[in-house]
PDB file of C-alpha atoms in Angstrom:
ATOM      1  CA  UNK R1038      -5.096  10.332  15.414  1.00  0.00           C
ATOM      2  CA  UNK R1039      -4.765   6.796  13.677  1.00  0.00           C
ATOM      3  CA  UNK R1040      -1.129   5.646  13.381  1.00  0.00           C
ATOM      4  CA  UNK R1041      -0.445   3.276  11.156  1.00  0.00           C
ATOM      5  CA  UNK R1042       2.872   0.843  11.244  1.00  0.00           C
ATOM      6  CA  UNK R1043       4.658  -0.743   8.248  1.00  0.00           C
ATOM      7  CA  UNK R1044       7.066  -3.500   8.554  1.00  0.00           C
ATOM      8  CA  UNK R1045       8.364  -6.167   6.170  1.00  0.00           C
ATOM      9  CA  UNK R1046      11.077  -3.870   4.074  1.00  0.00           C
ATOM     10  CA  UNK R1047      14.504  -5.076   3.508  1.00  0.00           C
ATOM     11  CA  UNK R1048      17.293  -6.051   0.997  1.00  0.00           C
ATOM     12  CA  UNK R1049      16.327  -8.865  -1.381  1.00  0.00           C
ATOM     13  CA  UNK R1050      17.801  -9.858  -4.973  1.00  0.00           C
ATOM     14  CA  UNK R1051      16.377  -9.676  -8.248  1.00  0.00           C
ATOM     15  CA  UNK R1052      13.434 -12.158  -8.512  1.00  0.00           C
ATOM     16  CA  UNK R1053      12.930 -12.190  -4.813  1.00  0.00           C
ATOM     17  CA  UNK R1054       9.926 -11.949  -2.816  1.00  0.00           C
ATOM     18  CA  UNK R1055       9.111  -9.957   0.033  1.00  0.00           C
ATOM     19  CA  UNK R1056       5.780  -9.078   2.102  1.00  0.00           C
ATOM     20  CA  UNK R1057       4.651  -5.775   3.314  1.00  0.00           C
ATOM     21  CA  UNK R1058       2.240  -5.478   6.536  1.00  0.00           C
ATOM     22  CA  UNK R1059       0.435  -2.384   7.424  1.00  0.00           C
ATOM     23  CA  UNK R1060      -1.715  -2.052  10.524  1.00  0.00           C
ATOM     24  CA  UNK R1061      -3.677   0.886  11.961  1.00  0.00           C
ATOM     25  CA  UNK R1062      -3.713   1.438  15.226  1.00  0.00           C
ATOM     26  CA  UNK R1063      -7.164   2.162  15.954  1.00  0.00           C
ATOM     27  CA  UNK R1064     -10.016  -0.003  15.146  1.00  0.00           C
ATOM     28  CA  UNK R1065     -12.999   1.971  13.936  1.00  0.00           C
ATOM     29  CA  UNK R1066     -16.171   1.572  13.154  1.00  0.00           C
ATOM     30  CA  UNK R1067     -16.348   2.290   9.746  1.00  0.00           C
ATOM     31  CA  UNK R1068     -13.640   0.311   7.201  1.00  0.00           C
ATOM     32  CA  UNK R1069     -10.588   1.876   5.781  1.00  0.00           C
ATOM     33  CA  UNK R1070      -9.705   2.354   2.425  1.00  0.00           C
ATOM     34  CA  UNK R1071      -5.932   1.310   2.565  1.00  0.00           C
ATOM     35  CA  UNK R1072      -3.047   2.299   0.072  1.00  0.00           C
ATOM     36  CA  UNK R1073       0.126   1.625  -0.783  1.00  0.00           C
ATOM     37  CA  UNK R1074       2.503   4.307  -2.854  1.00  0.00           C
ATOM     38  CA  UNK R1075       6.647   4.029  -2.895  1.00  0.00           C
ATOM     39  CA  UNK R1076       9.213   6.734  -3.300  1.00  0.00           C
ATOM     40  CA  UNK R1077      12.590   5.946  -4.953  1.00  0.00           C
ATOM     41  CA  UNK R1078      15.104   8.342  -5.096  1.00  0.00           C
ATOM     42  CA  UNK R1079      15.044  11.470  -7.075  1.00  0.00           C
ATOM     43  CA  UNK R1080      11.823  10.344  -8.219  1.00  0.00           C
ATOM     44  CA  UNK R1081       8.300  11.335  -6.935  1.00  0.00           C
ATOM     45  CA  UNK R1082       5.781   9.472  -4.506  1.00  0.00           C
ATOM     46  CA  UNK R1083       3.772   6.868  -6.929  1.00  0.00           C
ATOM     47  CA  UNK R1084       0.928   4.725  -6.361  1.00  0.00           C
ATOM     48  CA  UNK R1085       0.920   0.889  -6.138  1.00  0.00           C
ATOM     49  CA  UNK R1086      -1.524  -0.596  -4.389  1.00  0.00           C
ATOM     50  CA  UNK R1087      -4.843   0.174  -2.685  1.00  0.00           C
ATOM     51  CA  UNK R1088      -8.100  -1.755  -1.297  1.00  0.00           C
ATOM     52  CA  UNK R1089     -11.133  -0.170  -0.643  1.00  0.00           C
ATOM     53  CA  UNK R1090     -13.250  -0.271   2.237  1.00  0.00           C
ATOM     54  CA  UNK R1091     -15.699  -3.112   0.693  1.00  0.00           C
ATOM     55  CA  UNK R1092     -12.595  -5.264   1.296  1.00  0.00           C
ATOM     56  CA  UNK R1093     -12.719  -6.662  -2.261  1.00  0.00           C
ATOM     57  CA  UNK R1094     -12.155  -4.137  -4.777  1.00  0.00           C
ATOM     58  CA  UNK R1095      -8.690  -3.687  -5.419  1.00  0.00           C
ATOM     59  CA  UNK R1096      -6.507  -1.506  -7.457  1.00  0.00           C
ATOM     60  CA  UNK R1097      -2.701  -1.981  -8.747  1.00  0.00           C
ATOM     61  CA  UNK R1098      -0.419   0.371 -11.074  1.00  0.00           C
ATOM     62  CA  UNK R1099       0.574  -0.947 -14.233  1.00  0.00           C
ATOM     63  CA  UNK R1100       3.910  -1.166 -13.311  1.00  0.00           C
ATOM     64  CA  UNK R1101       3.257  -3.821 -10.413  1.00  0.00           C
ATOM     65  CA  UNK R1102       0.050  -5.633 -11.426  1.00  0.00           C
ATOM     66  CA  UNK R1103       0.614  -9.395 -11.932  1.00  0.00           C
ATOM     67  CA  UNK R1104       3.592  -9.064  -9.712  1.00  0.00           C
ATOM     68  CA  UNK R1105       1.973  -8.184  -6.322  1.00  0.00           C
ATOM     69  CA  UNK R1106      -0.780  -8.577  -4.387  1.00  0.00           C
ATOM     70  CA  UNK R1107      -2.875  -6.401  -1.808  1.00  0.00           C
ATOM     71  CA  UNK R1108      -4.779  -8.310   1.087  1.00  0.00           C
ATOM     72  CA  UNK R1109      -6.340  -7.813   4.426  1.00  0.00           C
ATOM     73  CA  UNK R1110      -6.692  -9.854   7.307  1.00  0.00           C
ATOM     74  CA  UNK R1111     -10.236  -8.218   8.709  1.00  0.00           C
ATOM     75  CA  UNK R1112     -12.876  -6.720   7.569  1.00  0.00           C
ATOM     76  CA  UNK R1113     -12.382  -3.264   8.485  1.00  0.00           C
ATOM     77  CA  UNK R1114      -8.851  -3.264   6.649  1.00  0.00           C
ATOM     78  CA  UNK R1115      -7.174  -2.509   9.787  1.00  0.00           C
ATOM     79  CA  UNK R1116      -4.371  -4.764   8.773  1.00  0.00           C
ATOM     80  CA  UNK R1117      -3.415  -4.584   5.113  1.00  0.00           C
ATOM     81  CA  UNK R1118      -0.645  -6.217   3.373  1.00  0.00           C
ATOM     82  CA  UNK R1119       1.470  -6.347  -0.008  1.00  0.00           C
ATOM     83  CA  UNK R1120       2.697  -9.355  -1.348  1.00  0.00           C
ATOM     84  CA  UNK R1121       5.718  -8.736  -3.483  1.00  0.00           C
ATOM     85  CA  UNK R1122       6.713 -11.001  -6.152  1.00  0.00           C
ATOM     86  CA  UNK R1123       9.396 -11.066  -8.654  1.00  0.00           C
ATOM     87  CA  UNK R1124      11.106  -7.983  -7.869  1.00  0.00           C
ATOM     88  CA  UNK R1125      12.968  -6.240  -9.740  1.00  0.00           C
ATOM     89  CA  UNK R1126      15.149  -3.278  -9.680  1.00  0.00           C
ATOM     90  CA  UNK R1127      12.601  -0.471 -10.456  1.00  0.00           C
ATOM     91  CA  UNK R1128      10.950  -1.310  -7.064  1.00  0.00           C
ATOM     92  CA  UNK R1129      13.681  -0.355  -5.204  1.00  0.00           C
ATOM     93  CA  UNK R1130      11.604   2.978  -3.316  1.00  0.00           C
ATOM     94  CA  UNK R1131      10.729   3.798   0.407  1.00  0.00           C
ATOM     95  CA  UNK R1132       6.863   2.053   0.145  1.00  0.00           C
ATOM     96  CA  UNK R1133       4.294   3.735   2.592  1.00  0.00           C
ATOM     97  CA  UNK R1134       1.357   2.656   3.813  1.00  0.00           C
ATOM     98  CA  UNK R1135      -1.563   5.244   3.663  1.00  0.00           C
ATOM     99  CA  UNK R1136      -4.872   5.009   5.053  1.00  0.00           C
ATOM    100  CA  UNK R1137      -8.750   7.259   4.584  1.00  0.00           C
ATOM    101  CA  UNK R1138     -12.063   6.426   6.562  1.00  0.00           C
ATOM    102  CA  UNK R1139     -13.326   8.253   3.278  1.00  0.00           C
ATOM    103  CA  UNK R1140     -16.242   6.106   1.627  1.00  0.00           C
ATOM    104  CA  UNK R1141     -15.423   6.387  -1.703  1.00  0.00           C
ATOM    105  CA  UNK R1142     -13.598   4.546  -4.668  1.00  0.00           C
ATOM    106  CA  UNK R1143     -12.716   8.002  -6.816  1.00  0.00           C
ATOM    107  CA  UNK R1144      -9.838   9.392  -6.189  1.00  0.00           C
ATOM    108  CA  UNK R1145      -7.813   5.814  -4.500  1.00  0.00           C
ATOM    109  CA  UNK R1146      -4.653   6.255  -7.031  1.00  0.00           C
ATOM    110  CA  UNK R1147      -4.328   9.856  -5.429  1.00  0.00           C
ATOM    111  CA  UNK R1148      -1.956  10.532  -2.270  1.00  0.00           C
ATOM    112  CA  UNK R1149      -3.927  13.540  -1.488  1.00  0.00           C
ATOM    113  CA  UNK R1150      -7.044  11.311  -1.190  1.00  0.00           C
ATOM    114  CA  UNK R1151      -5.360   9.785   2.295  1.00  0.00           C
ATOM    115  CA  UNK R1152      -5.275  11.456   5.363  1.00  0.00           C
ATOM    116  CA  UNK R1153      -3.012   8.789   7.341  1.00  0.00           C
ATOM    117  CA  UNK R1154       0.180   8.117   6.343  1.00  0.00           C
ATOM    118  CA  UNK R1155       3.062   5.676   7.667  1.00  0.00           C
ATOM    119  CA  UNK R1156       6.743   6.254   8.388  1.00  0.00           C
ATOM    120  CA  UNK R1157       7.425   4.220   5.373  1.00  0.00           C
ATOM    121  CA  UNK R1158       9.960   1.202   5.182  1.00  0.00           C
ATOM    122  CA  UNK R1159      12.895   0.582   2.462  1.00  0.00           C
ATOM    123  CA  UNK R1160      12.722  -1.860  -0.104  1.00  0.00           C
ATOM    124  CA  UNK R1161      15.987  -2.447  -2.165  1.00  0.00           C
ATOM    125  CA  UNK R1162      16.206  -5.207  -4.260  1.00  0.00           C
ATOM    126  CA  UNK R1163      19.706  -6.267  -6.085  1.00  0.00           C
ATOM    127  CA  UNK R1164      20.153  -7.311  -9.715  1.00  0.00           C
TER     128      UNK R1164
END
């Protein structure tokens, strides 16, 4: 069963940037497609962020797209992470890390499409 850790979360101010790391604990064979959705309170689980397994193609909501940035250090998107710039308060959310050895682009901006989730880690950002 792949784990995969997130780390990076915290309390920043309005404007602030912070960077999220994800990394899977098994290396594979075949490349990951890797995700990112957040959760803030009372609201439900949203996408943000996802790269598919080709490594290049990548994907942002409209709500985050010129602000942050999804990398990865290898090839097989074993390590993933989300670079976070001027935040604001509306990305304030519990972000989680999600993770498919599925070899598709369809369905990325879907959580159902995942099969490997993370704990998640807060992100609160002041105004």
């Amino acid at each position: 069963q792949v784990q995969l850790v997130e780390s990076g979360g915290g309390l920043v101010q309005f404007g602030e940037s912070l960077r999220l790391s994800c990394a899977a604990s098994e290396h594979t064979f075949s490349p990951y497609t890797m995700a990112w959705f957040r959760q803030a309170p009372g609201k439900e689980r949203e996408f943000v962020s996802a790269i598919a397994y080709d490594g290049r193609t990548v994907y942002y909501s409209n709500s985050v797209r010129g602000r942050f940035t999804i990398s990865s250090a290898d090839t097989k998107n074993s390590v993933v992470y989300l670079q976070m710039d001027s935040l604001n308060a509306d990305d304030t959310a519990v972000y989680y890390c999600a993770a498919t050895l599925t070899q598709s682009r369809k369905d990325v901006r879907r959580d159902s499409f995942y099969d490997f989730w993370g704990q998640g880690t807060q992100v609160t950002v002041s105004s």
